Each structure stands twice: as C-alpha cells, then as structure tokens.
Short mmCIF file of C-alpha atoms and ligand atoms in Angstrom, two decimals:
data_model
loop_
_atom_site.label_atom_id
_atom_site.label_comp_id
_atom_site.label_asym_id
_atom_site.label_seq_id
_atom_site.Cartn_x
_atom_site.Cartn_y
_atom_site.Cartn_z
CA UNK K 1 0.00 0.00 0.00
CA UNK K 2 1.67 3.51 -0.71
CA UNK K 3 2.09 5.50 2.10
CA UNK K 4 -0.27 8.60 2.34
CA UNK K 5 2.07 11.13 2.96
CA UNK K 6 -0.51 13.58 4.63
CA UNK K 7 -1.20 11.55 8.16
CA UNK K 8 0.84 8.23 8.08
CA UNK K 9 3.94 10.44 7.26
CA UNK K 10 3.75 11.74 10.91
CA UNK K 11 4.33 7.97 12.27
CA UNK K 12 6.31 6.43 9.08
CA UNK K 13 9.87 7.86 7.91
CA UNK K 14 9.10 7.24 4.49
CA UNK K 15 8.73 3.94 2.01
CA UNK K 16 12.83 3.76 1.25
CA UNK K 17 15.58 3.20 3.32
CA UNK K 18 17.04 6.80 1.98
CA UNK K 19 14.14 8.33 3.24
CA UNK K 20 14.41 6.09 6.71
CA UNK K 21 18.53 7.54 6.85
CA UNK K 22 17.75 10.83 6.08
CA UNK K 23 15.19 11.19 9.48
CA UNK K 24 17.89 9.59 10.85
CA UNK K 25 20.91 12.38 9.99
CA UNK K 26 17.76 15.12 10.77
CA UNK K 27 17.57 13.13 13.96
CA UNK K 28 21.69 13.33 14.20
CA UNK K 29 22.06 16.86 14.10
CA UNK K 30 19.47 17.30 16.94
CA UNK K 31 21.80 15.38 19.09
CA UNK K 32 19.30 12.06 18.79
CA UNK K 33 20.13 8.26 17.80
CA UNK K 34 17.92 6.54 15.79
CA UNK K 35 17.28 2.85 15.70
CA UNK K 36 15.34 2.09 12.05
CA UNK K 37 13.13 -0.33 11.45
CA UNK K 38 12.12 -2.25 7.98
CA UNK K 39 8.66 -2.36 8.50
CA UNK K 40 6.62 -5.50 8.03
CA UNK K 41 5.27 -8.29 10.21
CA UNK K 42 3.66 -12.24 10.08
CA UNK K 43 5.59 -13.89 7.11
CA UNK K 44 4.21 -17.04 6.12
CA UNK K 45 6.89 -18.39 3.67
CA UNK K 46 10.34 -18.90 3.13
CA UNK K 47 11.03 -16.59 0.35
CA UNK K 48 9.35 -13.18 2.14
CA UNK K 49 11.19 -14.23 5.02
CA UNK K 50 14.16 -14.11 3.27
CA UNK K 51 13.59 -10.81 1.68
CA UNK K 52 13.04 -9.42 4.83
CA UNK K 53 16.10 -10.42 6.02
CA UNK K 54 18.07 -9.08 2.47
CA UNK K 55 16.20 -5.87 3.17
CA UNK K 56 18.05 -5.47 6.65
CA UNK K 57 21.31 -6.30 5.71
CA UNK K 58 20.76 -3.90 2.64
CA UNK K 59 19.89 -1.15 5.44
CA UNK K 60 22.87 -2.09 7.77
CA UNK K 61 25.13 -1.75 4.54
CA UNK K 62 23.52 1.61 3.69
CA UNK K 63 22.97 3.28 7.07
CA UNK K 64 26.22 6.12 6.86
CA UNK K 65 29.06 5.57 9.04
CA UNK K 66 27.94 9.38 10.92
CA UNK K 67 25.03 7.20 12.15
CA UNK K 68 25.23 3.88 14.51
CA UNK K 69 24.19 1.03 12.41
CA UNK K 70 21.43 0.29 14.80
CA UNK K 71 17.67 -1.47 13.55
CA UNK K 72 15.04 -2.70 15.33
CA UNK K 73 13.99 -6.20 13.87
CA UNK K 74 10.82 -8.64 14.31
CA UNK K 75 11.24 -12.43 14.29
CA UNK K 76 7.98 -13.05 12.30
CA UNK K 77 9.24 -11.19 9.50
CA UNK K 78 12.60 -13.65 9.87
CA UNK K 79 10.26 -16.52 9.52
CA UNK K 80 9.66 -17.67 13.08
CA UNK K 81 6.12 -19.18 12.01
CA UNK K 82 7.72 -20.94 9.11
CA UNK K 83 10.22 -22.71 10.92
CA UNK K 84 12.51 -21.63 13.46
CA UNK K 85 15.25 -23.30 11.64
CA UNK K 86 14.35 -20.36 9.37
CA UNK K 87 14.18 -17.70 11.46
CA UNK K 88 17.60 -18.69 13.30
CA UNK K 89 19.74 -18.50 10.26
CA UNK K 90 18.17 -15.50 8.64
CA UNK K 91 18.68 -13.99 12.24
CA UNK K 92 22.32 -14.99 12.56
CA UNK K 93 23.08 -13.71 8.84
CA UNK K 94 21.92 -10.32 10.31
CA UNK K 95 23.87 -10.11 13.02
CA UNK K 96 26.86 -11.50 11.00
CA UNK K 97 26.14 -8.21 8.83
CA UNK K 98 25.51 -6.15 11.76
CA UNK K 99 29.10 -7.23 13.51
CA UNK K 100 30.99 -6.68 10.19
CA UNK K 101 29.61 -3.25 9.75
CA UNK K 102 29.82 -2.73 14.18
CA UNK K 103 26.41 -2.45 14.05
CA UNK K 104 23.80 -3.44 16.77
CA UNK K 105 20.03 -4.78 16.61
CA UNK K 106 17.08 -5.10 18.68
CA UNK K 107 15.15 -7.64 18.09
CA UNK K 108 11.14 -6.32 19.01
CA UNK K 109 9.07 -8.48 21.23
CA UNK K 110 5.51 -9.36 19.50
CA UNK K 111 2.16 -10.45 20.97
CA UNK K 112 1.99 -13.00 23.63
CA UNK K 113 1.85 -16.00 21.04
CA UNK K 114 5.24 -15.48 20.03
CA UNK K 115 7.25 -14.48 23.57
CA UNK K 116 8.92 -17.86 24.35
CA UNK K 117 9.95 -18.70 20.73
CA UNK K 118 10.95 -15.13 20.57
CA UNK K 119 13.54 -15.12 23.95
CA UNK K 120 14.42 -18.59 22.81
CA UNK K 121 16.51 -17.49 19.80
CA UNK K 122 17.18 -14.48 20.84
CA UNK K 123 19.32 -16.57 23.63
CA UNK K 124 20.29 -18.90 21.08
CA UNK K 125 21.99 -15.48 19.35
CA UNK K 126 23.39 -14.30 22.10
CA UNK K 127 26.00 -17.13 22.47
CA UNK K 128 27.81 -15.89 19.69
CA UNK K 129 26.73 -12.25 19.27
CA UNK K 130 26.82 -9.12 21.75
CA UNK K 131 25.51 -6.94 19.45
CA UNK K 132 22.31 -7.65 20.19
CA UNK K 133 19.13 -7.09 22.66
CA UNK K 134 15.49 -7.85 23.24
CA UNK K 135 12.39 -5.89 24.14
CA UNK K 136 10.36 -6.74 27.09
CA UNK K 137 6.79 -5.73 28.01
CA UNK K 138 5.80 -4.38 31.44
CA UNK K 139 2.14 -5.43 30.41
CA UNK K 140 2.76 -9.25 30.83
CA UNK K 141 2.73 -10.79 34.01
CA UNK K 142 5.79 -12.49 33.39
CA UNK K 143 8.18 -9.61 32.52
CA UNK K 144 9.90 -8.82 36.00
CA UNK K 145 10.93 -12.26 36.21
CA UNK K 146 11.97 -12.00 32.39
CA UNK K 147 13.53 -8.80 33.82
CA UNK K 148 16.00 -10.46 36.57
CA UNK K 149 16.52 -13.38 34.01
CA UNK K 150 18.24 -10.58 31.80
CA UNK K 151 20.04 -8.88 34.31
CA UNK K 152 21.78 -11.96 35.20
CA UNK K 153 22.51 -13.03 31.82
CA UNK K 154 23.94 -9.21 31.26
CA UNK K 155 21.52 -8.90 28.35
CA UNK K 156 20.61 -5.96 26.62
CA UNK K 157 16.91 -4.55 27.41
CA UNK K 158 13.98 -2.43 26.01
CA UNK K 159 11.23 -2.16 28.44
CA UNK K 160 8.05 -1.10 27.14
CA UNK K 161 4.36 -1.09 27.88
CA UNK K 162 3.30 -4.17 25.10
CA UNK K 163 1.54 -2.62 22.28
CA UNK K 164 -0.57 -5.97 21.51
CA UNK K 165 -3.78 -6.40 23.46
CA UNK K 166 -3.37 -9.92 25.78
CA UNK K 167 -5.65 -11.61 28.00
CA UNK K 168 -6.23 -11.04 31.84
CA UNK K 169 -4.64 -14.55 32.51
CA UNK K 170 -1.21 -13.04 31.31
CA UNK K 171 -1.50 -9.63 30.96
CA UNK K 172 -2.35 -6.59 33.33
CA UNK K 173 -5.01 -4.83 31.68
CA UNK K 174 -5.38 -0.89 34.06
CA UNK K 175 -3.18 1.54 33.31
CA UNK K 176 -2.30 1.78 36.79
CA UNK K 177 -1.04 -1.90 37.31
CA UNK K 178 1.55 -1.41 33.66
CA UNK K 179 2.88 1.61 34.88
CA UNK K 180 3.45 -0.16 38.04
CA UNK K 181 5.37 -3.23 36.69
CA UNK K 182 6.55 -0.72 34.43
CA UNK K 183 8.48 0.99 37.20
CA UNK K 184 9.19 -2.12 39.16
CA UNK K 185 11.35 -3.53 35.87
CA UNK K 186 12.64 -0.03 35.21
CA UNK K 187 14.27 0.10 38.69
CA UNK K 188 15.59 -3.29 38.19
CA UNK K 189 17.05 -2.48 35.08
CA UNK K 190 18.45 0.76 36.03
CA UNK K 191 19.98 -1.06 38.68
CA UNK K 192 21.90 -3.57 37.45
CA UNK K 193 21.01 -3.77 33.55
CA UNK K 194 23.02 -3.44 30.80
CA UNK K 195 22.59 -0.15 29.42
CA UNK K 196 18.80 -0.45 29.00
CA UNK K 197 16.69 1.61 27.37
CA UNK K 198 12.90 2.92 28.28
CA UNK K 199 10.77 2.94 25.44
CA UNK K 200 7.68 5.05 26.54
CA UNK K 201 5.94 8.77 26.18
CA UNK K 202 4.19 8.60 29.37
CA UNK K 203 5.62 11.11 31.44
CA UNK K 204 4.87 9.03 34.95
CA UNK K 205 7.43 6.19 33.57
CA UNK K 206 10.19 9.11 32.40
CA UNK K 207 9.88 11.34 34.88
CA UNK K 208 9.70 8.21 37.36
CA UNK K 209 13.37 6.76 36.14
CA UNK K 210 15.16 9.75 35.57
CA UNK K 211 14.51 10.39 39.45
CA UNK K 212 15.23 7.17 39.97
CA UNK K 213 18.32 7.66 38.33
CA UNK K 214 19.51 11.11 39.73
CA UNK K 215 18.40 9.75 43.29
CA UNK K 216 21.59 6.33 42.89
CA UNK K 217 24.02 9.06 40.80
CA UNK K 218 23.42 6.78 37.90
CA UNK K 219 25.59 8.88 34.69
CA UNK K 220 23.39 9.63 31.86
CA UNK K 221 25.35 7.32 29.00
CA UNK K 222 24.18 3.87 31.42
CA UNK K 223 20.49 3.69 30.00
CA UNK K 224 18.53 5.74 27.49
CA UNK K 225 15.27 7.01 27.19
CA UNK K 226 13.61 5.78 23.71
CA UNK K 227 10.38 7.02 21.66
CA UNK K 228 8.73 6.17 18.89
CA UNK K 229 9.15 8.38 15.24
CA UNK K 230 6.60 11.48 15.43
CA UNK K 231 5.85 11.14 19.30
CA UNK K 232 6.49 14.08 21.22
CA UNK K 233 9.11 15.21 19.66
CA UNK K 234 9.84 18.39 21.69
CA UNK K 235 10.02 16.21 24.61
CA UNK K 236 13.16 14.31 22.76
CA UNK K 237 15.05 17.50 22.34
CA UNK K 238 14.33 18.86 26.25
CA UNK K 239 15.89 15.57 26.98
CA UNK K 240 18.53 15.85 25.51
CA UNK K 241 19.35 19.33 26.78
CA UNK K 242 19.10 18.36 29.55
CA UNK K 243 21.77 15.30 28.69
CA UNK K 244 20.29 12.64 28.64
CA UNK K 245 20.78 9.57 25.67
CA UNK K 246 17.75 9.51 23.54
CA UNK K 247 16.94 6.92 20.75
CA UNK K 248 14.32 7.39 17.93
CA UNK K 249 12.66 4.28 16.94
CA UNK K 250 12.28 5.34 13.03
CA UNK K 251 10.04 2.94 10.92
CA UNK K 252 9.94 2.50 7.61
CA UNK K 253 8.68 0.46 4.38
CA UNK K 254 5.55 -0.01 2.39
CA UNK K 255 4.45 -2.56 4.93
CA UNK K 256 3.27 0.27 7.57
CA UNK K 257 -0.86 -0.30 7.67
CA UNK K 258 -0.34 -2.56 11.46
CA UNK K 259 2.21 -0.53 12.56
CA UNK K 260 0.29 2.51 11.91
CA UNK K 261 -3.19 1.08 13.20
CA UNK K 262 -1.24 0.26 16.78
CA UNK K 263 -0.51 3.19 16.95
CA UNK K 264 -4.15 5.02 16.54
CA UNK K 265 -5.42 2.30 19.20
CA UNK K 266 -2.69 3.34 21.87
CA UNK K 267 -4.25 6.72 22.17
CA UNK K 268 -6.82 9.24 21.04
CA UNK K 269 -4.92 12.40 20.05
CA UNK K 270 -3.59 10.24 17.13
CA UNK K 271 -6.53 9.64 15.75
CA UNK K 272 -7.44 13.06 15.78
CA UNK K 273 -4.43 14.23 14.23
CA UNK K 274 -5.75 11.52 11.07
CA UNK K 275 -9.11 13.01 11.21
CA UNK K 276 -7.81 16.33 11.08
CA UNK K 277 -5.05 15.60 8.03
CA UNK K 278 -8.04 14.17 6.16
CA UNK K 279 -10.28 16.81 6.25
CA UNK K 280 -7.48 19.09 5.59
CA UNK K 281 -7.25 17.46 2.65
P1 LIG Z 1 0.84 5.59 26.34
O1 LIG Z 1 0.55 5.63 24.88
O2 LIG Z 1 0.22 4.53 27.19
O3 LIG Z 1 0.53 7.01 26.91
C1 LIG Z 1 0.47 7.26 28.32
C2 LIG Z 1 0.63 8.74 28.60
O4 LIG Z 1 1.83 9.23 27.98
C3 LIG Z 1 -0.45 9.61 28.05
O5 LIG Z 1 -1.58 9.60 28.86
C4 LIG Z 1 0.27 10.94 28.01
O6 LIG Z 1 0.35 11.48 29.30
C5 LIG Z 1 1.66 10.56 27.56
N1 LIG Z 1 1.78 10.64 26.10
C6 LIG Z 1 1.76 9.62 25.21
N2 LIG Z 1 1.89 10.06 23.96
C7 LIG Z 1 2.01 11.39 24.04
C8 LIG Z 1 2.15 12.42 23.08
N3 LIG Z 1 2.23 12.15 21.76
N4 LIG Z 1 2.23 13.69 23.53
C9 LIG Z 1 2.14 13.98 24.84
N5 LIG Z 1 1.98 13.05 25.81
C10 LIG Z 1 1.92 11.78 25.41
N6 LIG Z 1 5.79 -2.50 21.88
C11 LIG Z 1 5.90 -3.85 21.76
O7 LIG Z 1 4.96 -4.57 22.07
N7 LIG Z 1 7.06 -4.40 21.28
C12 LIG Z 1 8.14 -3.64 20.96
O8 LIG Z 1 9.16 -4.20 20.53
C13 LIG Z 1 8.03 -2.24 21.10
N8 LIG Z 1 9.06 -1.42 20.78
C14 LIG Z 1 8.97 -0.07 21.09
C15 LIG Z 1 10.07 0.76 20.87
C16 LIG Z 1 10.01 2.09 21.26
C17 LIG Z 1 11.22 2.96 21.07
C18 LIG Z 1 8.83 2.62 21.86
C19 LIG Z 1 8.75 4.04 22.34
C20 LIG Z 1 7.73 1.82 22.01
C21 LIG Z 1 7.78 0.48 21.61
N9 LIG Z 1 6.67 -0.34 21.74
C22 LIG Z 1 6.82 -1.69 21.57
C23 LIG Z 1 5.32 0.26 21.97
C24 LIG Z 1 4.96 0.30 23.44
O9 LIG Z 1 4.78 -1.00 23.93
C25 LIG Z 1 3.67 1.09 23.66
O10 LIG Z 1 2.63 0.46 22.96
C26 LIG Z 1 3.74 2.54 23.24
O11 LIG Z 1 4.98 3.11 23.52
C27 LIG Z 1 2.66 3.35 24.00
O12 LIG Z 1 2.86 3.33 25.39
P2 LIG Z 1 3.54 4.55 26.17
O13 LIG Z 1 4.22 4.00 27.38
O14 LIG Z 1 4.44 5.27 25.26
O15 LIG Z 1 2.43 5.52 26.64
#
C-alpha cells in the first residue's frame, strides 16, 4: 500500500531506506540516535522471510558511518512461524552483517503468542553475538521475572508497555497496574542492567526513572530514554538538553498499515491528528 504522505507520514519515515537515513541524519544533528526499522510483520513463507532479512542487511550496509548502524527487527518477518530453523539463520546472517559493519540490533518483542519462541533465539543469538538485545513488556505478568533473568545473563533490554492487546490470565489490563510493573522492571534495570533503554511517552514512567536515576548518581550514557518516530518530539530535544541519551525508533517500508493502526489504538490524540489531516485534505 503507498504510504499517504498527509497523516501516516507523521508515524512512518518514508517507504525507502534513503528516506528512513535521512530522518535519521535530521535526527543526528538534533543530538538524537535513531534505531530504524524495515517495516513488516507475520511472514508465512520462506522466500518473504528471506527478503526481509536481504532488506536489513541492505539497510545495515547503507545506514552512513555518521550514524550507529542500529535497527530494530521482528522475528515473524525472519520466519519464526515458518520454521525456526528459518528464522535462526536468517537472524544470525543479520547479526553476521551487523558485527561486520559494528552495528547493533534489537530484536522487538511481539504479541503473547510469540514471547517464548521469541527469547528462545534471541538466547540462542546471544552465544555468539553481543551486538544484540530484546524488548520486554511491562504489560505481561511475566516480565519482572523475564527482567532479573536478563540482568543476570547481562543482556541488553527495552522495556516497554506491550503494544498488543493480551488476555487477563497473562496480561495486566489498568493503566495503573503497567505503569506499576513498568516501574518495578525499570528500577531493576536501572539497577543492574546493561545499558537499558525505556521505550515510553508517558511522562509518569520518564519522569519516574530519571529520578530514579539522579536519586543512585546513575551517569546519563548507562540507559537511554527511547520514543517512537513522530511522538512528542519536543520532549526528545528537552531531553537531551538536559543530557540525557535519547533513541528514535524510526520505521519504515511499504508494509506500515499494522504498525500505523497500533498506533491510533494506543491513544486518542492520534486519531485526531488523522481526522484532522483528512479533512485538511
Ligand atoms: P501511552 O501511549 O500509554 O501514553 C500514556 C501517557 O503518555 C499519556 O496519557 C500521556 O500522558 C503521555 N503521552 C503519550 N503520547 C504522548 C504524546 N504524543 N504527547 C504527549 N503526551 C503523550 N511494543 C511492543 O509490544 N514491542 C516492541 O518491541 C516495542 N518497541 C517499542 C520501541 C520504542 C522505542 C517505543 C517508544 C515503544 C515500543 N513499543 C513496543 C510500543 C509500546 O509497547 C507502547 O505500545 C507505546 O509506547 C505506547 O505506550 P507509552 O508507554 O508510550 O504511553
């Protein structure tokens, strides 16, 4: 689907990796990394799976050296639900590109369906990689534990809300209880993590860690605060005057329509901006 440039634009860098690299120098000269992500999700056969994973090494290759070599990816689009045969080579060829090119990625966690297999090969990769790290959501029950599992293992962390909806057997569902494992995993990470990051735009969770932070004397270059592409941007540059690390998650690619509808559900000022770029025409 082409990308309407008028609302999606906002959310999406742009269809090309150029487009994705040149947010990410605009990003640069504001003083803010980028990770950038090939967008696309669910592959069902070998072959997509495998241009998924050409179209990430292609990006690695063509990210400038000014600008870490540093991409979010998703197992599904590796082929985890073809086979995860599959999905560990096509992974390992990445971060075989990534290493030659010192170049580090992330790999995004994905509904609750896909969690174990997900940490399983993302363990599997970290035997022979360190360029590499994995997302965790304060949503699911299970994350603090997932939490201390990491710290021991001296993984590399994103905490995050979740952005998939999951049941009440596994998943806190009030605002109030996510923020609060939120926190709980954020302290734990700031703590004794390795250099985690905290992917969020609620101001609770930042202001909450940066206190937490300032309170233990913890420098500013241990963690970093991450946001999504197009969300509160002014809030990336105070942050950064103030000096702290900040990381722009910048998506990308013609595959954008889930991506895009996540993030209309998450909150209702998006959709509003849509509404309002439509009948702008
Ligand atoms: P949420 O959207 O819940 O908003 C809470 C509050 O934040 C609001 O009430 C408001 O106060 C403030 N706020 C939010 N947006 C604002 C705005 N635009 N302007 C002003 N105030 C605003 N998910 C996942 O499942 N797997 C993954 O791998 C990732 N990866 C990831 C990377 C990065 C860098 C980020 C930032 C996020 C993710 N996510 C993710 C998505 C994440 O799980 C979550 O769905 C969204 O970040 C939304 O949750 P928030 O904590 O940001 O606040």
């Amino acid at each position: 689907m082409r990308l309407p440039a008028a609302f999606a634009s906002r959310f999406v860098a742009g269809e090309t990796p150029q487009t994705a690299i040149a947010a990410g120098l605009r990003l640069y000269q504001r003083g803010i990394r980028a990770t950038f992500d090939l967008l696309g999700e669910d592959v069902d056969d070998r072959a997509s799976a495998e241009r998924s994973a050409e179209g990430c090494m292609e990006l690695l290759r063509a990210i400038p050296p000014t600008l870490e070599r540093n991409i979010s990816i998703k197992l599904t689009c590796m082929g985890l639900d073809v086979s995860r045969e599959l999905c560990l080579a096509l992974s390992t060829k990445i971060l075989e590109t990534a290493r030659e090119v010192a170049g580090f990625v992330r790999i995004d966690m994905e509904g609750s369906a896909h969690t174990d297999a997900t940490l399983e090969i993302f363990r599997e990769l970290r035997k022979e990689f360190d360029n590499t790290g994995c997302v965790l959501q304060a949503a699911l029950h299970r994350t603090h534990e997932d939490v201390q599992e990491a710290v021991r293992r001296g993984d590399r962390v994103r905490l995050c809300k979740g952005a998939y909806r999951e049941p009440s057997e596994i998943a806190f569902q009030g605002t109030t209880e996510v923020r609060a494992s939120f926190k709980r995993s954020a302290e734990a990470l700031l703590s004794g993590g390795d250099h985690p990051a905290l992917a969020t735009h609620d101001e609770e969770l930042i202001s909450h860690a940066l206190a937490f932070a300032q309170e233990r004397d913890l420098a500013s270059d241990r963690f970093e605060m991450q946001m999504l592409y197009g969300l509160r941007p002014r809030r990336w540059d105070g942050l950064v005057q103030a000096g702290y690390s900040v990381r722009v998650y910048v998506p990308y690619g013609t595959h954008w329509l889930p991506y895009f509808y996540r993030r209309l559900r998450e909150r209702k000022e998006n959709v509003l901006f849509v509404a309002r770029s439509l009948l702008s025409g």
